[in-house]
PDB file of C-alpha atoms in Angstrom:
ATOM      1  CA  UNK A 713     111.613 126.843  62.871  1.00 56.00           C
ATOM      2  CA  UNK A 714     109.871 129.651  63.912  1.00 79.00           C
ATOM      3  CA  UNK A 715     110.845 129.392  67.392  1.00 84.00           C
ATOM      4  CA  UNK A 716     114.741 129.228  66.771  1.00 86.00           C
ATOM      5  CA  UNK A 717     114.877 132.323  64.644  1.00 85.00           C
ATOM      6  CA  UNK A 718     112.602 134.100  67.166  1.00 87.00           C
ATOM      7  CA  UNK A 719     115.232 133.084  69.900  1.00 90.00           C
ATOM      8  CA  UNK A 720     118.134 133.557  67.225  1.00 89.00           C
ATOM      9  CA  UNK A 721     116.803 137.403  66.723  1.00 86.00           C
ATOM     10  CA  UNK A 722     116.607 137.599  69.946  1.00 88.00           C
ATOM     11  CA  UNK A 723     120.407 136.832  70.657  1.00 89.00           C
ATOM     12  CA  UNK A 724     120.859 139.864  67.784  1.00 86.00           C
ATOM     13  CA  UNK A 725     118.138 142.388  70.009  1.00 85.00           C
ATOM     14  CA  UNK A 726     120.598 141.706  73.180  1.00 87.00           C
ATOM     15  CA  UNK A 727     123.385 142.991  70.676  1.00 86.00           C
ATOM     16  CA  UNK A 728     121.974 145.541  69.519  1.00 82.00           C
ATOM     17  CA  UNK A 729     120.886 146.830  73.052  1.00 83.00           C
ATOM     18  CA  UNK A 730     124.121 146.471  74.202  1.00 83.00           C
ATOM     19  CA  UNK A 731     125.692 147.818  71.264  1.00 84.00           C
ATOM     20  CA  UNK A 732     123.717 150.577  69.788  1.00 81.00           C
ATOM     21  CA  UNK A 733     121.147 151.276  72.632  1.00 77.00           C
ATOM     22  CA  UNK A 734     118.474 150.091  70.494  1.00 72.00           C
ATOM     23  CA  UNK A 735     116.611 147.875  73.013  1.00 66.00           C
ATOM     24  CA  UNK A 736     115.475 145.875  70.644  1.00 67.00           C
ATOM     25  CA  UNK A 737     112.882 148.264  68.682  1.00 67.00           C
ATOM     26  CA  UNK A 738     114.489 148.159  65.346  1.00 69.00           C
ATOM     27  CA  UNK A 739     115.071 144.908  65.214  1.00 74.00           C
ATOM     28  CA  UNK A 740     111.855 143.580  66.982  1.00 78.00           C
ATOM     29  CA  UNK A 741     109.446 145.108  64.427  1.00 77.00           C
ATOM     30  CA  UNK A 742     110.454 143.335  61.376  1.00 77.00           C
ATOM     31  CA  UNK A 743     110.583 139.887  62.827  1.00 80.00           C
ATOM     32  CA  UNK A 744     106.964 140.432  64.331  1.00 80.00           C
ATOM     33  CA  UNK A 745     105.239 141.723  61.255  1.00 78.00           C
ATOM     34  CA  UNK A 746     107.430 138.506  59.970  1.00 79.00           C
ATOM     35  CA  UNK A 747     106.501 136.040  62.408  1.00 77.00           C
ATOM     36  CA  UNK A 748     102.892 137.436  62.450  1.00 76.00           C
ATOM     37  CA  UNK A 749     102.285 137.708  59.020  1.00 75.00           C
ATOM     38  CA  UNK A 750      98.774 135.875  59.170  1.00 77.00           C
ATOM     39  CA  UNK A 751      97.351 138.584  60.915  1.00 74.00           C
ATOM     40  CA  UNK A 752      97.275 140.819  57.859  1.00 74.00           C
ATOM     41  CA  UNK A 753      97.339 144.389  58.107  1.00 71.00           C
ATOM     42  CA  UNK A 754      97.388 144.053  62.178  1.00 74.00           C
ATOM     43  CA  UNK A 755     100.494 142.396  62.191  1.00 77.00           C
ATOM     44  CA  UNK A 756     102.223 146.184  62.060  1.00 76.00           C
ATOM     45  CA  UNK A 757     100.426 147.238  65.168  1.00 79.00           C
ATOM     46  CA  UNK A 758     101.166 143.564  67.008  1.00 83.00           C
ATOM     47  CA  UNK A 759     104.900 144.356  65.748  1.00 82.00           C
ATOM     48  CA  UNK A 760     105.200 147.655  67.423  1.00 80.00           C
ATOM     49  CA  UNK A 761     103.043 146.481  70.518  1.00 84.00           C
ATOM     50  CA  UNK A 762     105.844 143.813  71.315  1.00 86.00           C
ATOM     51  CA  UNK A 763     108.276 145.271  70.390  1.00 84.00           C
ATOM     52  CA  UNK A 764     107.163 147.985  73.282  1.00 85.00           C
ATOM     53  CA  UNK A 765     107.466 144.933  75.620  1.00 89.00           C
ATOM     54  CA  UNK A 766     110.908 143.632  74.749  1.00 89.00           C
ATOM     55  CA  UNK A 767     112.389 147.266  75.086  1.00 87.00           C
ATOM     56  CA  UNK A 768     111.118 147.509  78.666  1.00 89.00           C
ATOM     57  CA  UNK A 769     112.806 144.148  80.043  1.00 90.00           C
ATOM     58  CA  UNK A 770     115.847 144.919  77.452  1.00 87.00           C
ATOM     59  CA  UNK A 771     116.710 148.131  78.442  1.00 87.00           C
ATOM     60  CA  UNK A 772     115.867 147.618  82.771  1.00 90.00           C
ATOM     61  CA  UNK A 773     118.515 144.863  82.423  1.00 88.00           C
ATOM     62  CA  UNK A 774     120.692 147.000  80.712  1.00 86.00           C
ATOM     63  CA  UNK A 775     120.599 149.999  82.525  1.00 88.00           C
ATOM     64  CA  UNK A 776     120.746 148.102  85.447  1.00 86.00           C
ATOM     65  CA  UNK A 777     124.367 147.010  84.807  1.00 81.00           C
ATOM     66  CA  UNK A 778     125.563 150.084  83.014  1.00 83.00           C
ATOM     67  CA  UNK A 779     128.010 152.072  85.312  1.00 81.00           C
ATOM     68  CA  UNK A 780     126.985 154.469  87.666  1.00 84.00           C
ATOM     69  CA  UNK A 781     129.279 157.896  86.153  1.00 84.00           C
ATOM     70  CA  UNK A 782     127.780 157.282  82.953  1.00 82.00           C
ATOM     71  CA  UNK A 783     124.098 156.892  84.604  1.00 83.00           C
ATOM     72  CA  UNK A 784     125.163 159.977  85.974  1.00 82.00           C
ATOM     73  CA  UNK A 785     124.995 162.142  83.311  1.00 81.00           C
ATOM     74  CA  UNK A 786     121.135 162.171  83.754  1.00 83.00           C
ATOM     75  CA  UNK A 787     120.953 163.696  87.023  1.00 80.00           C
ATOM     76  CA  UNK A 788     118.552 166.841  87.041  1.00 80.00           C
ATOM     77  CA  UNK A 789     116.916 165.499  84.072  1.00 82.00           C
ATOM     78  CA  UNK A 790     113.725 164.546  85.863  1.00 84.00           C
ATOM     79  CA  UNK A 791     111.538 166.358  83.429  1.00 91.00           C
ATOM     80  CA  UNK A 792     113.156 165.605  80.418  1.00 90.00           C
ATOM     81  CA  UNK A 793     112.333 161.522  81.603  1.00 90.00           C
ATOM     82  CA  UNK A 794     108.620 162.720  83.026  1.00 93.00           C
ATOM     83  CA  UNK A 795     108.098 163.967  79.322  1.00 93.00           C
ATOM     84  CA  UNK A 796     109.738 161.197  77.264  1.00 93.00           C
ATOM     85  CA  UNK A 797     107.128 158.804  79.852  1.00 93.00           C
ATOM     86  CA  UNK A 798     104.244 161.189  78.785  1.00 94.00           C
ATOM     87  CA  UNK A 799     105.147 161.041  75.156  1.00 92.00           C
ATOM     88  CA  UNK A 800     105.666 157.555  75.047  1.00 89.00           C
ATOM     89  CA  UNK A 801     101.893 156.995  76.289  1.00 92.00           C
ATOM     90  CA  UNK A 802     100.729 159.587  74.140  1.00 93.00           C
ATOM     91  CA  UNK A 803     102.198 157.786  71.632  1.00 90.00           C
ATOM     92  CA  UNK A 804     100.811 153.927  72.340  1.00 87.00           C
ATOM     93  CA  UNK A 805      97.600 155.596  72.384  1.00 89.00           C
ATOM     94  CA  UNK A 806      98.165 157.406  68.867  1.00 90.00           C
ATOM     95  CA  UNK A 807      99.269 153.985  67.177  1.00 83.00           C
ATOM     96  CA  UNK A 808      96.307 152.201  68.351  1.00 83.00           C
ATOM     97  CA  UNK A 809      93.536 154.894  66.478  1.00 84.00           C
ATOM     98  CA  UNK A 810      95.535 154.728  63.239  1.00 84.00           C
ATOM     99  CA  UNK A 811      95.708 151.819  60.622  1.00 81.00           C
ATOM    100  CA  UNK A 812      98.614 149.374  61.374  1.00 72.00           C
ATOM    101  CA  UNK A 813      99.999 150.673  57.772  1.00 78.00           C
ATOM    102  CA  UNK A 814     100.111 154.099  58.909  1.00 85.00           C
ATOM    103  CA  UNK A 815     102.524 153.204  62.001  1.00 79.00           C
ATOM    104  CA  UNK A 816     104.633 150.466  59.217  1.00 78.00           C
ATOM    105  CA  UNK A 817     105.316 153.203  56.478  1.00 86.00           C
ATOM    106  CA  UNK A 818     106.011 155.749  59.485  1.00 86.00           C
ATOM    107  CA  UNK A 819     108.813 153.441  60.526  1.00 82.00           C
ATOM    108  CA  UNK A 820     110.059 153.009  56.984  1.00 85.00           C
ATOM    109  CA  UNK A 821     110.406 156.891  56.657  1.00 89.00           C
ATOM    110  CA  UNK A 822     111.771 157.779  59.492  1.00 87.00           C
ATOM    111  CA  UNK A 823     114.930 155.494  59.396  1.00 86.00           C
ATOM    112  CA  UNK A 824     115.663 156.269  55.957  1.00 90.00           C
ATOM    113  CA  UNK A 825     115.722 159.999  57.241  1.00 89.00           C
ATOM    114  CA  UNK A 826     117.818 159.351  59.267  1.00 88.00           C
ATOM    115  CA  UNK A 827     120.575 156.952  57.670  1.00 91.00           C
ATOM    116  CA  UNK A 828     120.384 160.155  55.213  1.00 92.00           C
ATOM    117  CA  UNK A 829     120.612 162.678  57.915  1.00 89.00           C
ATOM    118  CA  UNK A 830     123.562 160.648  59.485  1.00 89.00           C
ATOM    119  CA  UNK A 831     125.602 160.125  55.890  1.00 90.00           C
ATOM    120  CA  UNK A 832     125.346 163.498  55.256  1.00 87.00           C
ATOM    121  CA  UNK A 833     125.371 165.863  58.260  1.00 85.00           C
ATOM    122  CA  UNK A 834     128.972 166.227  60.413  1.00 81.00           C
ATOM    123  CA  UNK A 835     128.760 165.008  63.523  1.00 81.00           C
ATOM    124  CA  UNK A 836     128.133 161.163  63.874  1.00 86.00           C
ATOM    125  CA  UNK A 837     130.364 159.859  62.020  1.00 84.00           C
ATOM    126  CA  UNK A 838     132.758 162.427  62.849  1.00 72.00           C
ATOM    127  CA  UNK A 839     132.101 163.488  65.958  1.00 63.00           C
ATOM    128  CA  UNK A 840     132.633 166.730  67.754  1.00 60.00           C
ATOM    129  CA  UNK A 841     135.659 167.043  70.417  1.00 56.00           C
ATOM    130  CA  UNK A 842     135.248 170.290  71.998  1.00 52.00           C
ATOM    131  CA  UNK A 843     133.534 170.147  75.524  1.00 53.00           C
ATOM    132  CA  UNK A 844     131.697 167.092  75.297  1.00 49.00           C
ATOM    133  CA  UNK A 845     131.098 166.755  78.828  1.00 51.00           C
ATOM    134  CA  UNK A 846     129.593 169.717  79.023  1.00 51.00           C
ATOM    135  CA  UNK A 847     127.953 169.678  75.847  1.00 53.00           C
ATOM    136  CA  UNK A 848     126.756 166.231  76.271  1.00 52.00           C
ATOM    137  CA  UNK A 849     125.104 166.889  79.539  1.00 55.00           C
ATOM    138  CA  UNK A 850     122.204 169.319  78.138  1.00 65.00           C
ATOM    139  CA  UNK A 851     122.855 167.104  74.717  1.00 75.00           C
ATOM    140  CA  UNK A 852     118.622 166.452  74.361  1.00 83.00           C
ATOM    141  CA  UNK A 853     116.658 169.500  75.099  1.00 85.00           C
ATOM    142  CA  UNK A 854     114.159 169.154  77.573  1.00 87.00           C
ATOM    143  CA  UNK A 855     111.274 170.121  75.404  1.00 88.00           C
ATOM    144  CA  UNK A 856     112.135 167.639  72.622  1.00 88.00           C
ATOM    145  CA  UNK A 857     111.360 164.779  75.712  1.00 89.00           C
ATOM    146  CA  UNK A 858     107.646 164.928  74.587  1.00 92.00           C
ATOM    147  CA  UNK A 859     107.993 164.545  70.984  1.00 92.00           C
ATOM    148  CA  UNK A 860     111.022 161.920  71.241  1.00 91.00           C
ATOM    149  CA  UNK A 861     108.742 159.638  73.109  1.00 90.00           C
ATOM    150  CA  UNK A 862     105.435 160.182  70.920  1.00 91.00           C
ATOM    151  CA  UNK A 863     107.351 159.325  67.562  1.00 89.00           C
ATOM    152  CA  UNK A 864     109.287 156.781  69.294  1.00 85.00           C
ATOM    153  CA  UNK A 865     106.301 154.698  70.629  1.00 84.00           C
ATOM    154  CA  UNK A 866     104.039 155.488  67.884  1.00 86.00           C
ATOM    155  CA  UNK A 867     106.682 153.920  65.358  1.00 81.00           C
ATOM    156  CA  UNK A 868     107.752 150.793  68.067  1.00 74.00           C
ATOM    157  CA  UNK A 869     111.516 152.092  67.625  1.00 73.00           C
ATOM    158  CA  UNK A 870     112.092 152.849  71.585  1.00 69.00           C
ATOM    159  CA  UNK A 871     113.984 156.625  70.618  1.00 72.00           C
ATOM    160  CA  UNK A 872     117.366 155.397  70.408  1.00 78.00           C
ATOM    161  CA  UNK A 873     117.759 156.468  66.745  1.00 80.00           C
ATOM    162  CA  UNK A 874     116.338 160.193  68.028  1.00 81.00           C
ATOM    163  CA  UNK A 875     118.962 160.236  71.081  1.00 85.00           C
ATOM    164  CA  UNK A 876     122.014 158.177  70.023  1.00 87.00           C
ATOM    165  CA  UNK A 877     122.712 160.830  67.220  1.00 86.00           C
ATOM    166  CA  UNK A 878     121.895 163.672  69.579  1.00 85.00           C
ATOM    167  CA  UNK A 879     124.236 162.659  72.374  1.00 86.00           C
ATOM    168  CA  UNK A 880     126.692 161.472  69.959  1.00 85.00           C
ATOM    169  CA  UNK A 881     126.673 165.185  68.039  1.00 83.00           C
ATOM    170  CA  UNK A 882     127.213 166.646  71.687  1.00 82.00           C
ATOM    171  CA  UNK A 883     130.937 164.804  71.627  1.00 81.00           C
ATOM    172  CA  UNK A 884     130.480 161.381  73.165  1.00 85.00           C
ATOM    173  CA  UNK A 885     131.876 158.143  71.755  1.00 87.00           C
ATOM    174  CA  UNK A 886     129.535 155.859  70.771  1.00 87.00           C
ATOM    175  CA  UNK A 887     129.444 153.358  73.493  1.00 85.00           C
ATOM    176  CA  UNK A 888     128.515 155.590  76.017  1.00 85.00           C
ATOM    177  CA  UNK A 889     125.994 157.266  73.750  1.00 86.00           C
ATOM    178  CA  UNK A 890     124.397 153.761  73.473  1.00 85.00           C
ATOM    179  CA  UNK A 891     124.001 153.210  77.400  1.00 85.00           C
ATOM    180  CA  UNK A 892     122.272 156.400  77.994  1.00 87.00           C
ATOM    181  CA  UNK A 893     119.681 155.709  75.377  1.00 86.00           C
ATOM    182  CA  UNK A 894     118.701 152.765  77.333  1.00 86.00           C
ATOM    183  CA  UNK A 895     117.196 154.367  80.672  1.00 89.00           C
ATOM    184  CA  UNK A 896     115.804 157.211  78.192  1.00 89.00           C
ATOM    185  CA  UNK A 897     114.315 154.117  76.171  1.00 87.00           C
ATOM    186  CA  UNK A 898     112.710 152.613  79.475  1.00 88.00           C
ATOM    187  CA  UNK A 899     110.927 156.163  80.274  1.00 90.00           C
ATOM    188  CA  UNK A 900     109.518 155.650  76.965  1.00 88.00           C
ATOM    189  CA  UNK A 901     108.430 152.174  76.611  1.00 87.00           C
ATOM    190  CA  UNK A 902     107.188 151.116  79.914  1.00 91.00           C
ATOM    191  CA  UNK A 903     103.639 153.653  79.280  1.00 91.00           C
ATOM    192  CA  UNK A 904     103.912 152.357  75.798  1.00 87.00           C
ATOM    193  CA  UNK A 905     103.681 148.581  76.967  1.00 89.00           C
ATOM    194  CA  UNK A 906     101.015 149.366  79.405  1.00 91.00           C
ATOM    195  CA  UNK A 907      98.595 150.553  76.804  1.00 89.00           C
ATOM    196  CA  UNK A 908      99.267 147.723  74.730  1.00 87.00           C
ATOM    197  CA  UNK A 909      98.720 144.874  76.978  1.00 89.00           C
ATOM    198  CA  UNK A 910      95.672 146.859  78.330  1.00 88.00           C
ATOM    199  CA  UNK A 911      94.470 147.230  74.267  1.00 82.00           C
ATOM    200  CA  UNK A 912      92.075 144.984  72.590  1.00 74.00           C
ATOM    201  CA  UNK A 913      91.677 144.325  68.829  1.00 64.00           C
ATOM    202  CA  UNK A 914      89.441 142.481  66.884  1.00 55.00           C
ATOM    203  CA  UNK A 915      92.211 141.269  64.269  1.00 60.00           C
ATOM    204  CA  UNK A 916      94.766 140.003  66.175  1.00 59.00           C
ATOM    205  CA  UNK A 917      93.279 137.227  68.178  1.00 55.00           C
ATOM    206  CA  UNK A 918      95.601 134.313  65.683  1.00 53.00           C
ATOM    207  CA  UNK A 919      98.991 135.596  67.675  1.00 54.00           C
ATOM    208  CA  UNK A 920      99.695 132.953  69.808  1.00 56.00           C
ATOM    209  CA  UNK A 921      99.522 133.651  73.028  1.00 71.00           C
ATOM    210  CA  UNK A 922      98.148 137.377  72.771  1.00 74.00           C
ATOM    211  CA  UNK A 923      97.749 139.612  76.105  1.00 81.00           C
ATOM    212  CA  UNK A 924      96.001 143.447  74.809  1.00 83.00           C
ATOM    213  CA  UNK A 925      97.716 143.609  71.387  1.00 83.00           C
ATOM    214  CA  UNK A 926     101.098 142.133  72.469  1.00 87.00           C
ATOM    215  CA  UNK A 927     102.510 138.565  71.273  1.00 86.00           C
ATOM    216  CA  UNK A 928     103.476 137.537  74.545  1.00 87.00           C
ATOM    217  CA  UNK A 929     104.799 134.242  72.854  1.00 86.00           C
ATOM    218  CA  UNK A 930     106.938 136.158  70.907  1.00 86.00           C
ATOM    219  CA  UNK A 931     108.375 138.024  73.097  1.00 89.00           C
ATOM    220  CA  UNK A 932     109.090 135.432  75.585  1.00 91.00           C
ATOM    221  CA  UNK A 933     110.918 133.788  72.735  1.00 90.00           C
ATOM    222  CA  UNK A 934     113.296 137.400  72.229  1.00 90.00           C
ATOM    223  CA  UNK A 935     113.696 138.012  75.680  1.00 92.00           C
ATOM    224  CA  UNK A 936     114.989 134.326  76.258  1.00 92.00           C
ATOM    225  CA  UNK A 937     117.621 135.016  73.331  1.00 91.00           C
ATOM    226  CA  UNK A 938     118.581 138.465  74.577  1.00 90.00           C
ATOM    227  CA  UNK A 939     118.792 138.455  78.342  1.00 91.00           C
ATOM    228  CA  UNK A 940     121.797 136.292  78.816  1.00 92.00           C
ATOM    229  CA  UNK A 941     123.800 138.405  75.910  1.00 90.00           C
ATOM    230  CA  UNK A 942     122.909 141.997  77.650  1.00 88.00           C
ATOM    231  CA  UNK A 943     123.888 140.365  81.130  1.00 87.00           C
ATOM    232  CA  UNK A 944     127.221 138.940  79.781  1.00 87.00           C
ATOM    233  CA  UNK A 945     128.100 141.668  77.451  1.00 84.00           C
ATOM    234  CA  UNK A 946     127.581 144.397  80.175  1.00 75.00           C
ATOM    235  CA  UNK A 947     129.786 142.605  82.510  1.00 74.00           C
ATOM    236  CA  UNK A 948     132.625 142.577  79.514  1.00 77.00           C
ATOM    237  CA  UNK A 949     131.931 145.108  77.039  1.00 75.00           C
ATOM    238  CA  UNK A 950     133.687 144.204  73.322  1.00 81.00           C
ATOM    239  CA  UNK A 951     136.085 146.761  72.590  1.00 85.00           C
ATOM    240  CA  UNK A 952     135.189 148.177  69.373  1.00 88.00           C
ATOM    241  CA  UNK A 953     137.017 151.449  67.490  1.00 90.00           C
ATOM    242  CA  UNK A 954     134.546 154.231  67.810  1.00 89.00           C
ATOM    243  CA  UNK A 955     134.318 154.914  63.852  1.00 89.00           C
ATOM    244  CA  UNK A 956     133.298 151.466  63.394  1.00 91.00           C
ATOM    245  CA  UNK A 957     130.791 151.395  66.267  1.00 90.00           C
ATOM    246  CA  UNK A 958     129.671 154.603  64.266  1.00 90.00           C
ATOM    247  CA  UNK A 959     129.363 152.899  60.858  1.00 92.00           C
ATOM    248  CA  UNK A 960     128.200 149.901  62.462  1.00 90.00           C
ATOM    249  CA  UNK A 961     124.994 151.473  63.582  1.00 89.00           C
ATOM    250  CA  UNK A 962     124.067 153.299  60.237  1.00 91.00           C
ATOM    251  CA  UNK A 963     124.324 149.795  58.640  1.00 90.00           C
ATOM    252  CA  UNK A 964     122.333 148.213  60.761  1.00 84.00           C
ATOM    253  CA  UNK A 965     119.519 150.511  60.280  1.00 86.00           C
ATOM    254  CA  UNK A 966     119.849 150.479  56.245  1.00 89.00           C
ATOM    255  CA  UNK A 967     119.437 146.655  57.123  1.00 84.00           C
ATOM    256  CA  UNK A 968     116.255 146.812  59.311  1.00 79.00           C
ATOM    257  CA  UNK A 969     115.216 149.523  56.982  1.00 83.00           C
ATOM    258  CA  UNK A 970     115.285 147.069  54.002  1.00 84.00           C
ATOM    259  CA  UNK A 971     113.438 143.999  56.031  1.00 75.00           C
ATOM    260  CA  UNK A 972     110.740 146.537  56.959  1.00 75.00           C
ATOM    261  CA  UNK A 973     110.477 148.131  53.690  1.00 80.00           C
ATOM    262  CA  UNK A 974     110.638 145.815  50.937  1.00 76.00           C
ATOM    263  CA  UNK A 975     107.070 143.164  51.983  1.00 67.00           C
ATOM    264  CA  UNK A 976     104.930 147.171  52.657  1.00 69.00           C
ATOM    265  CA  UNK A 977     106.630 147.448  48.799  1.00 72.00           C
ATOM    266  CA  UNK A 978     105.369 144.174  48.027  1.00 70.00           C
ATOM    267  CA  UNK A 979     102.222 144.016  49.394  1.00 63.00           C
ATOM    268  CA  UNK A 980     101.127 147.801  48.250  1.00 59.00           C
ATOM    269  CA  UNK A 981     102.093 146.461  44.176  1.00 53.00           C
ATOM    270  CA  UNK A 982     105.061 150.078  44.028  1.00 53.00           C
TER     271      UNK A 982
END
């Protein structure tokens, strides 16, 4: 059973990749600390560790077939990438010298933040129209590369949620706001997957098939789900109304949000 929802989810990661630039963070976590439950307290730190891996295969393939004026936009942003690539390992390293709650709650937080911050600030959900090519093109400062990929890493989320809203407050519709976030999520997740399949822990060795702190099996399982989605979806793109792509996205979060929130509830007695 396990198996079929892991490859199941993973049909629902290429979605999301596709849909909302996620690569797969969001909705990786839950399902690991799920599917790796006997771990304990470590399975938050396995969680964000694979989910680290999944974003780097789900976002290459991505990228890879997203169209070249779109890639385009991040020409001359070498050092904005070079920082999200330092934050992301500064990040991997920060999540392994913290307990696994500390990285679990952090996700919890953060998304609800930012449903909030979405709901109630102008700008997603009704986007901007003046100059967005312009705007758009200097849409994440440079200097916010570092932090971006720290939190995003840290929290296993892959910085979609930080640069989907950005890009999407700087004018542009939500499907092309989704494909950049996927090369920014690679800069960010390929340090991030290093350290973790380079980590050891003493509390995770009941994951099946564990490399450093990452459930390979796991994410073998995800991958197999997503590829084939991302590689067919890419090639025809769903033509979806940009307000509902918009609303889309918030509710997916409030769902992860939930998944991820309500066993830390449990489990802590609030």
């Amino acid at each position: 059973m396990t198996v079929l929802v892991l490859v199941l989810i993973g049909v629902l990661t290429g979605l999301s990749t596709v849909l909302f630039g996620f690569g797969g963070g969001f909705v990786t976590v839950p399902v690991i600390i799920w599917a790796d439950a006997t771990l304990g307290p470590a399975a938050g730190t396995v969680a964000v560790a694979t989910s680290a891996l999944v974003m780097v295969v789900n976002a290459a393939v991505a990228t890879a077939a997203t169209p070249h004026p779109i890639l385009a936009r991040l020409r001359s942003r070498g050092m904005l990438l070079s920082l999200l690539v330092t934050g992301g390992l500064l990040g991997a390293l920060a999540a392994l010298a913290v307990p696994a709650e500390v990285s679990s709650w952090g996700f919890v937080i953060y998304v609800a933040v930012t449903i909030i911050d979405m709901l109630a600030r102008p700008g997603f959900l009704r986007p901007t129209t003046s100059e967005p090519q312009t705007r758009a093109r200097r849409a994440i400062p440079t200097t916010l590369g570092a932090p971006i990929g720290a939190v995003a890493s840290f929290l296993g989320v892959g910085g979609s949620v930080m640069t989907v809203p950005l890009l999407r407050r700087a004018g542009l519709p939500m499907g092309q706001a989704a494909a950049l976030a996927n090369p920014l999520t690679l800069a960010i997740s390929i340090p991030a997957a290093i350290v973790f399949l380079l980590a050891r822990h003493t509390n995770v060795h009941g994951a099946v098939f564990a490399v450093g702190i990452v459930d390979l099996g796991a994410a073998t399982l995800l991958l197999a789900g997503a590829i084939p989605v991302i590689v067919v979806l890419r090639r025809r793109p769903p033509r979806i109304p940009d307000r509902v792509h918009a609303w889309t996205y918030v509710g997916l979060l409030a769902v992860v949000l939930s998944a991820v929130a309500l066993p830390l509830l449990t489990t802590t007695g609030v």
